[in-house]
Amino acid sequence: MDRRYCPRSHPLAATAAVLLWLAGCAAVGPDHVAPQTEAPARWSDWHGGDATLAAPAASPDAQQLARADWSAFDDPTLLRLQAMAADANQDIQAAALRFAQARVQQTMAAAQRDPQLAARAGISEQRQSEVGSGTRLIDAIAPAQNRDAIIGVLSDPYTLYQAGFDASWEPDLWGRVRRSVEAAQASSDAARASVRQIQWSIAAEIARAYFQLRNVQQQLDLAQADIAVSRDALALLRAKVGGGLLDDSAPVRQRQQLDGLEARLPQLRAQEAQAINQLTLLVGARPGALNEALAKPAAANDAASDRRWPDLALGVPSELAHRRPDIAAAEARLHAATAQIGIANADLYPRITLGASFGFESVGAQRFGEWGSRQWTIGPSLSLPIFDQGRRRSTIALRELEQQEAAVAYQQTVLRAWHEVDTAVSAYMAERQRQQRLARQVADSRDDLALAQAKYRHGMTDALPALDAQRALLQAQRDAADSAGQLQVALVAVYKALGDGGAASQPAHAALAESARAPRPAAR
């Protein structure tokens, strides 16, 4: 019988079969369970402050806010700014690159599940020492008269040719690799949610700064109109002083009011410049690049104070955890921390590696590659932790504490979300009530101006009462315009607090697009 086919490899095959069976067993460590969050039946059930500022029950014709839509503001400039920021904002790009890094780390973790194969080859010129450790064997077995000759032959330089490959595979007996892939997947999910969160925050910040800019620009127009009316009133008072109808005190007081109005213009212009620069930075452009685009439109945003503002039909409260990307990111970080406990637990158990190598080795090139120059090894190796001063146990304790911290951070994120929604809704409802009262004040001021102008046309009074009524109307319009601007900002805050509704909007740049095309490792 040919001894080369003696069934000595059967124990190795049995060992491999056992290891494959063990590799399919459950991983050590706790499994992640999605945390349960408490939610009220109605938004008004969890409200701090006056009950009139709570979110009202949705009426059948209420404009739904189940998903925020910036096009609801009917402003093409705002939509263009949002698109520019999605392409060029550096914060979004940095978050997308972090997401791409997490995807790469996930691929690296998944690569541990499969066998590793490496080829090797080399040519080396070698010479052994004539007085090295290898000469001890020659001293023991060689005759004294032949010692120098044998050592001389052995110490002659020679060329060694080697080539072959090495293969190794570590069965995932205790789920260390599975937990590593799970942790990497959760970290990737957290990075993806962070991209959504930053996208949404930038979009809300652009909307807030844009409406503040339009509000300041409208305040500038109204202030300039008020200055023109005040100058007309000053000219009329000076004419009366010249005619002996008044003393000098009335023009002086009017001049003081005019000076106060003119002093507001530089402050308003500085606020306009600040808002423009903030928008320019958010879209990733240089200072001054948006001056023309952000110039006050010919049709002023006066209709904002007259528009029908939406009732806050906020949807189902229990959906808040699914709408907010920061909550999704916090849960993913909790999942990753839980998987890290399993990785630490797996380090307590032995690690077995199946290895094999095959190659050729020859002194000289003449017989290199012949079957007789082959060499191979195959078999498992075992690494068993015995004593490490408690390092592995301490690592498990550390991972458990990190998981507890992640759980607390998740609960804190959810609680903060409820507070942000309630605060934003209260601010919106309060400003809406203020805006309704200011709208009535504007209507009353218009009636007063019409009456004063009618008296002036019929000669019942001079022009001064009509100018005063016109100034009162401009002041009411300034207050109403400011309230309308604040109401837009408050609605943006409600949108931001509610979250993006789980929209998987992707920033348009190459890093995230490339990572999105990368194949996701399948879970085993």
XYZ file of C-alpha atoms in Angstrom:
524
model
C 0.000 0.000 0.000
C 1.238 3.475 -0.865
C 1.884 5.142 2.506
C 1.172 8.557 1.048
C -2.561 7.769 1.144
C -2.670 6.564 4.708
C -5.807 8.093 6.307
C -3.904 10.137 8.874
C -5.776 13.321 7.859
C -9.088 12.079 9.234
C -8.495 13.630 12.696
C -7.878 16.990 10.997
C -11.071 16.646 8.997
C -13.023 15.819 12.131
C -11.478 18.769 13.925
C -12.410 21.091 11.046
C -15.991 19.779 11.075
C -16.309 20.407 14.809
C -14.902 23.904 14.446
C -17.311 24.701 11.605
C -20.212 23.552 13.787
C -19.027 25.655 16.709
C -18.576 28.676 14.445
C -22.299 28.577 13.732
C -23.247 28.762 17.393
C -24.620 31.898 18.999
C -22.199 34.689 19.814
C -21.350 35.413 23.442
C -22.410 38.666 25.048
C -25.809 40.394 25.205
C -27.943 40.905 22.118
C -29.145 44.417 21.339
C -32.794 45.081 22.078
C -34.331 48.273 20.713
C -35.128 50.516 23.688
C -38.745 51.346 24.371
C -39.602 55.023 24.711
C -42.633 56.459 26.411
C -44.867 58.774 24.395
C -48.079 60.654 25.219
C -51.378 59.985 23.499
C -51.626 63.679 22.539
C -48.963 66.342 22.161
C -50.758 68.581 24.657
C -50.458 65.900 27.367
C -46.749 66.693 27.719
C -46.679 70.484 27.803
C -44.939 72.934 30.076
C -46.388 76.406 30.598
C -49.718 77.973 29.778
C -52.252 75.625 28.226
C -53.052 78.147 25.447
C -49.556 77.579 24.006
C -49.900 73.785 23.707
C -50.303 72.146 20.327
C -54.028 72.183 19.519
C -55.985 69.176 18.351
C -55.777 68.923 14.579
C -58.811 70.113 12.683
C -59.903 68.214 9.550
C -58.651 70.997 7.237
C -55.390 71.618 9.151
C -52.201 71.798 7.128
C -50.300 68.690 8.152
C -46.713 68.886 9.333
C -46.071 65.160 9.214
C -43.093 65.898 6.961
C -41.484 69.308 6.760
C -41.389 70.714 3.253
C -39.443 73.902 2.635
C -41.422 74.488 -0.567
C -44.430 75.245 1.663
C -42.904 78.721 2.192
C -43.241 79.355 -1.574
C -39.825 81.010 -1.880
C -37.588 79.916 -4.808
C -34.564 81.711 -3.345
C -34.804 79.653 -0.166
C -34.948 76.432 -2.186
C -31.878 77.455 -4.204
C -29.960 78.126 -0.990
C -30.953 74.706 0.359
C -29.685 73.034 -2.825
C -26.403 74.978 -2.720
C -25.787 73.960 0.895
C -26.489 70.279 0.136
C -23.692 70.354 -2.461
C -21.108 72.631 -0.871
C -21.563 72.901 2.900
C -18.356 71.745 4.595
C -20.111 70.367 7.695
C -22.232 68.102 5.498
C -19.181 67.012 3.524
C -17.252 66.213 6.707
C -20.172 64.164 8.078
C -20.461 62.290 4.786
C -16.750 61.487 4.869
C -17.136 60.134 8.399
C -19.957 57.947 7.091
C -17.696 56.717 4.271
C -15.008 55.892 6.837
C -17.534 53.912 8.885
C -18.499 51.910 5.795
C -14.844 51.086 5.149
C -14.393 49.981 8.754
C -17.444 47.776 8.366
C -15.868 46.111 5.331
C -12.614 45.631 7.261
C -14.467 43.961 10.130
C -16.359 41.639 7.790
C -13.103 40.579 6.103
C -12.127 38.701 9.295
C -14.789 36.057 8.644
C -13.128 34.568 5.574
C -9.850 32.653 5.110
C -6.729 34.703 4.519
C -4.408 33.663 1.678
C -0.949 35.061 0.963
C 1.675 34.112 -1.617
C 5.388 34.257 -0.908
C 8.571 33.935 -2.907
C 12.202 34.756 -2.365
C 15.778 34.271 -3.503
C 18.543 34.710 -0.975
C 22.283 34.249 -0.947
C 23.360 32.656 2.353
C 26.463 31.513 4.206
C 26.639 29.666 7.542
C 29.126 30.519 10.234
C 32.130 28.230 10.651
C 32.014 28.687 14.446
C 28.263 29.070 14.978
C 25.853 26.893 16.938
C 25.476 24.545 14.007
C 29.052 23.306 14.402
C 28.251 21.618 17.748
C 26.521 18.745 15.959
C 29.514 18.311 13.648
C 31.848 18.237 16.647
C 29.761 15.459 18.166
C 29.423 13.124 15.180
C 32.210 13.924 12.724
C 35.675 12.428 12.992
C 38.238 14.970 14.156
C 40.310 14.626 10.985
C 37.235 15.432 8.780
C 35.803 18.261 10.866
C 37.412 21.161 9.023
C 36.542 19.730 5.642
C 32.893 19.238 6.560
C 32.645 22.738 8.042
C 34.275 24.172 4.970
C 31.689 22.547 2.735
C 28.779 23.640 4.915
C 30.006 27.233 5.146
C 30.304 27.677 1.412
C 27.867 30.369 0.173
C 24.747 29.086 -1.589
C 21.593 30.467 -3.180
C 18.236 29.455 -1.661
C 15.088 29.560 -3.816
C 11.678 29.594 -2.123
C 8.066 29.996 -3.323
C 4.641 29.050 -2.050
C 1.519 30.269 -0.279
C 0.121 30.375 3.246
C -3.542 30.093 4.220
C -5.172 30.654 7.579
C -8.683 30.841 8.950
C -9.916 31.510 12.448
C -13.353 29.965 13.065
C -15.607 32.470 14.787
C -16.258 30.120 17.670
C -17.513 32.661 20.187
C -18.869 35.328 17.849
C -15.979 37.771 18.178
C -16.028 38.529 14.457
C -19.822 38.561 14.314
C -19.935 41.048 17.145
C -17.218 43.110 15.437
C -19.289 43.244 12.244
C -22.376 44.078 14.296
C -20.565 46.923 16.066
C -19.205 48.238 12.764
C -22.676 48.061 11.199
C -24.157 49.991 14.130
C -21.393 52.595 13.917
C -22.137 52.952 10.206
C -25.833 53.437 10.987
C -24.923 56.087 13.558
C -22.749 57.889 11.005
C -25.553 57.761 8.436
C -28.003 59.213 10.950
C -25.462 61.913 11.801
C -25.348 62.894 8.122
C -29.132 63.236 8.161
C -28.982 65.228 11.381
C -26.396 67.682 10.053
C -28.227 68.010 6.729
C -31.444 68.796 8.557
C -29.800 71.202 10.979
C -28.088 73.077 8.149
C -31.345 73.274 6.189
C -33.177 74.648 9.231
C -30.367 77.114 9.955
C -30.488 78.378 6.369
C -34.248 78.867 6.582
C -33.931 80.673 9.919
C -31.172 83.002 8.691
C -33.000 83.637 5.418
C -36.240 84.694 7.099
C -34.325 86.856 9.536
C -32.646 88.535 6.554
C -35.964 89.224 4.827
C -37.378 90.570 8.087
C -34.450 92.977 8.496
C -34.749 94.097 4.879
C -38.445 94.816 5.357
C -37.672 96.693 8.563
C -35.191 98.800 6.561
C -37.867 99.706 4.006
C -40.394 100.614 6.693
C -37.807 102.630 8.628
C -36.919 104.618 5.514
C -40.622 105.281 4.850
C -41.023 106.423 8.455
C -38.019 108.736 8.065
C -39.593 110.291 4.950
C -42.855 110.944 6.810
C -40.960 112.376 9.788
C -39.078 114.748 7.497
C -42.355 115.962 6.012
C -43.716 116.518 9.526
C -40.537 118.414 10.505
C -40.834 120.650 7.443
C -44.484 121.388 8.309
C -43.643 122.245 11.933
C -40.828 124.559 10.855
C -43.218 126.309 8.500
C -45.651 126.822 11.379
C -42.829 128.214 13.528
C -41.933 130.591 10.705
C -45.562 131.735 10.530
C -45.652 132.349 14.255
C -48.136 129.553 14.907
C -45.785 127.485 17.091
C -42.703 127.948 19.186
C -39.402 126.155 18.562
C -40.071 123.254 20.961
C -42.254 121.264 18.535
C -39.622 121.124 15.713
C -36.940 120.209 18.250
C -38.970 117.234 19.493
C -39.698 116.188 15.930
C -36.006 116.443 15.087
C -35.203 114.195 18.051
C -37.610 111.566 16.773
C -36.098 111.827 13.293
C -32.590 111.414 14.672
C -33.691 108.296 16.531
C -35.173 106.811 13.374
C -32.061 107.560 11.323
C -29.863 106.067 14.056
C -31.604 102.710 13.533
C -30.510 102.441 9.902
C -26.830 101.527 10.518
C -27.884 98.890 13.038
C -30.361 97.356 10.592
C -27.775 97.397 7.793
C -25.288 95.625 10.085
C -27.914 92.962 10.841
C -28.538 92.577 7.110
C -24.816 92.103 6.438
C -24.534 89.585 9.279
C -27.437 87.514 7.935
C -26.038 87.579 4.384
C -22.615 86.464 5.602
C -24.164 83.694 7.672
C -26.060 82.378 4.650
C -22.944 82.677 2.490
C -20.963 80.595 4.974
C -23.696 77.952 5.222
C -23.701 77.403 1.453
C -19.900 77.294 1.337
C -19.364 80.491 -0.666
C -17.017 83.448 -0.234
C -18.200 86.705 1.402
C -20.204 88.812 -1.020
C -20.942 85.968 -3.432
C -24.683 86.083 -2.665
C -25.216 89.838 -2.456
C -27.177 89.955 -5.707
C -29.162 86.790 -5.009
C -30.114 87.967 -1.513
C -30.991 91.526 -2.436
C -34.491 92.490 -1.352
C -36.906 91.356 -4.088
C -38.983 93.920 -5.927
C -42.109 92.368 -4.447
C -41.516 92.696 -0.724
C -42.362 89.891 1.616
C -45.261 91.913 3.005
C -47.688 89.080 2.402
C -46.109 87.088 5.202
C -48.178 88.962 7.784
C -51.371 88.210 5.836
C -50.768 84.539 5.009
C -52.711 81.715 6.596
C -50.337 80.124 9.038
C -50.721 76.366 9.483
C -52.356 74.743 12.440
C -49.849 72.475 14.138
C -51.125 69.069 13.081
C -47.989 67.311 14.265
C -48.960 63.725 13.564
C -48.743 60.863 16.047
C -46.473 61.630 19.057
C -45.068 58.085 19.134
C -43.522 58.673 15.683
C -41.128 61.292 17.032
C -38.422 58.698 17.796
C -38.503 57.567 14.154
C -38.479 61.091 12.744
C -35.487 62.509 14.612
C -32.066 61.506 13.223
C -30.339 62.295 16.530
C -32.479 59.637 18.234
C -31.606 57.143 15.494
C -27.908 57.962 15.938
C -28.140 57.547 19.728
C -29.806 54.152 19.361
C -27.160 53.029 16.856
C -24.408 54.058 19.284
C -26.147 52.044 22.002
C -26.256 49.066 19.632
C -22.527 49.420 18.912
C -21.717 49.631 22.633
C -23.729 46.450 23.267
C -21.856 44.580 20.531
C -18.539 45.704 22.035
C -19.437 43.747 25.198
C -19.648 40.574 23.099
C -16.230 41.268 21.565
C -14.714 41.672 25.025
C -16.396 38.473 26.254
C -15.071 36.491 23.294
C -11.516 37.378 24.310
C -11.968 35.232 27.435
C -12.219 32.075 25.341
C -9.542 30.212 23.378
C -8.861 31.161 19.783
C -8.162 28.407 17.272
C -6.596 29.129 13.914
C -6.511 26.624 11.068
C -3.344 27.089 9.054
C -1.825 25.521 5.954
C 1.166 26.265 3.789
C 2.589 24.758 0.654
C 5.669 25.660 -1.317
C 8.962 24.707 -2.917
C 12.439 25.172 -1.560
C 15.693 24.382 -3.315
C 19.390 25.149 -2.948
C 20.233 26.247 -6.426
C 17.872 26.763 -9.327
C 18.481 23.444 -11.076
C 15.877 21.402 -9.187
C 13.611 24.246 -8.009
C 9.983 23.383 -8.695
C 10.505 19.639 -8.827
C 8.048 17.569 -6.812
C 10.793 16.498 -4.507
C 11.460 20.130 -3.471
C 7.952 20.542 -2.101
C 7.227 21.258 1.558
C 3.936 21.713 3.360
C 2.353 22.064 6.759
C -1.271 21.864 7.901
C -2.937 21.894 11.269
C -4.637 24.014 13.922
C -3.022 26.273 16.483
C -4.487 27.200 19.858
C -4.222 30.410 21.865
C -5.624 30.102 25.377
C -5.640 33.056 27.821
C -4.536 31.918 31.279
C -3.429 34.875 33.359
C -3.370 38.562 32.411
C -3.745 40.381 35.740
C -7.502 40.814 35.153
C -7.082 42.845 31.959
C -9.767 41.004 29.973
C -12.272 41.105 32.832
C -11.615 44.797 33.273
C -12.228 45.324 29.559
C -15.637 43.652 29.884
C -16.496 45.869 32.861
C -15.412 48.922 30.877
C -17.562 47.945 27.877
C -20.564 47.398 30.147
C -20.115 50.856 31.653
C -19.859 52.339 28.152
C -23.104 50.607 27.224
C -24.801 52.053 30.294
C -23.522 55.489 29.343
C -24.868 55.032 25.800
C -28.245 54.001 27.237
C -28.357 57.133 29.406
C -27.354 59.251 26.410
C -30.193 57.706 24.395
C -32.762 58.495 27.087
C -31.365 62.015 27.372
C -31.620 62.494 23.610
C -35.249 61.381 23.606
C -36.106 63.623 26.558
C -34.370 66.580 24.911
C -36.380 65.942 21.744
C -39.677 66.187 23.636
C -38.559 69.430 25.270
C -37.434 70.910 21.949
C -40.788 70.109 20.337
C -42.757 71.588 23.229
C -40.573 74.719 23.365
C -40.823 75.250 19.610
C -44.590 74.739 19.592
C -45.053 77.143 22.501
C -42.978 79.814 20.757
C -44.947 79.352 17.532
C -48.333 79.513 19.238
C -47.348 82.602 21.248
C -46.040 84.433 18.187
C -49.111 83.466 16.225
C -51.355 84.982 18.890
C -49.197 88.129 18.867
C -49.329 88.331 15.086
C -53.134 88.112 15.063
C -53.405 91.039 17.489
C -50.868 93.100 15.563
C -52.818 92.463 12.357
C -55.871 94.021 14.047
C -53.705 96.943 15.146
C -52.608 97.518 11.536
C -56.249 97.488 10.404
C -57.202 99.995 13.107
C -54.255 102.230 12.159
C -55.350 102.204 8.517
C -58.848 103.282 9.567
C -57.376 106.085 11.688
C -55.188 107.246 8.774
C -58.155 107.228 6.386
C -60.168 109.371 8.846
C -57.285 111.848 9.349
C -56.755 112.177 5.598
C -60.490 112.758 5.060
C -60.464 115.542 7.654
C -57.430 117.117 5.947
C -59.057 116.992 2.502
C -62.164 118.733 3.847
C -60.110 121.456 5.521
C -61.030 120.404 9.023
C -57.365 120.017 10.079
C -53.954 120.646 8.666
C -51.629 117.885 7.373
C -49.943 117.209 10.721
C -52.620 114.817 12.166
C -52.547 112.841 8.901
C -48.743 112.595 9.088
C -48.965 111.430 12.703
C -51.552 108.806 11.724
C -49.312 107.680 8.880
C -46.391 107.312 11.273
C -48.579 105.313 13.649
C -49.542 103.009 10.755
C -45.875 102.536 9.812
C -45.035 101.632 13.409
C -47.870 99.098 13.467
C -46.670 97.696 10.151
C -43.126 97.410 11.520
C -44.401 95.450 14.511
C -46.583 93.235 12.307
C -43.732 92.609 9.849
C -41.375 91.737 12.683
C -43.973 89.336 14.103
C -44.446 87.712 10.695
C -40.691 87.217 10.409
C -40.508 85.788 13.914
C -43.426 83.507 13.094
C -41.547 82.128 10.091
C -38.499 81.508 12.267
C -40.697 79.833 14.902
C -42.213 77.540 12.261
C -38.709 76.587 11.130
C -37.912 75.685 14.753
C -40.998 73.430 14.836
C -39.850 71.732 11.625
C -36.375 71.223 13.055
C -37.685 69.845 16.359
C -39.949 67.349 14.618
C -37.070 65.923 12.551
C -36.826 65.052 8.901
C -39.383 62.261 9.005
C -36.736 59.626 8.233
C -36.037 60.994 4.781
C -32.879 59.391 3.406
C -31.640 62.511 1.669
C -28.064 62.030 0.547
C -25.622 64.907 0.115
C -24.441 65.238 -3.460
C -20.735 64.737 -3.324
C -18.430 61.941 -4.351
C -17.381 60.551 -0.968
C -20.883 59.621 0.185
C -21.967 58.534 -3.270
C -19.022 56.150 -3.454
C -19.712 54.758 0.012
C -23.369 54.287 -0.861
C -22.364 52.185 -3.871
C -20.087 49.968 -1.753
C -21.649 46.545 -1.039
C -22.885 46.039 2.481
C -21.509 42.876 4.106
C -24.242 40.321 4.649
C -24.859 39.294 8.249
C -24.130 35.705 9.127
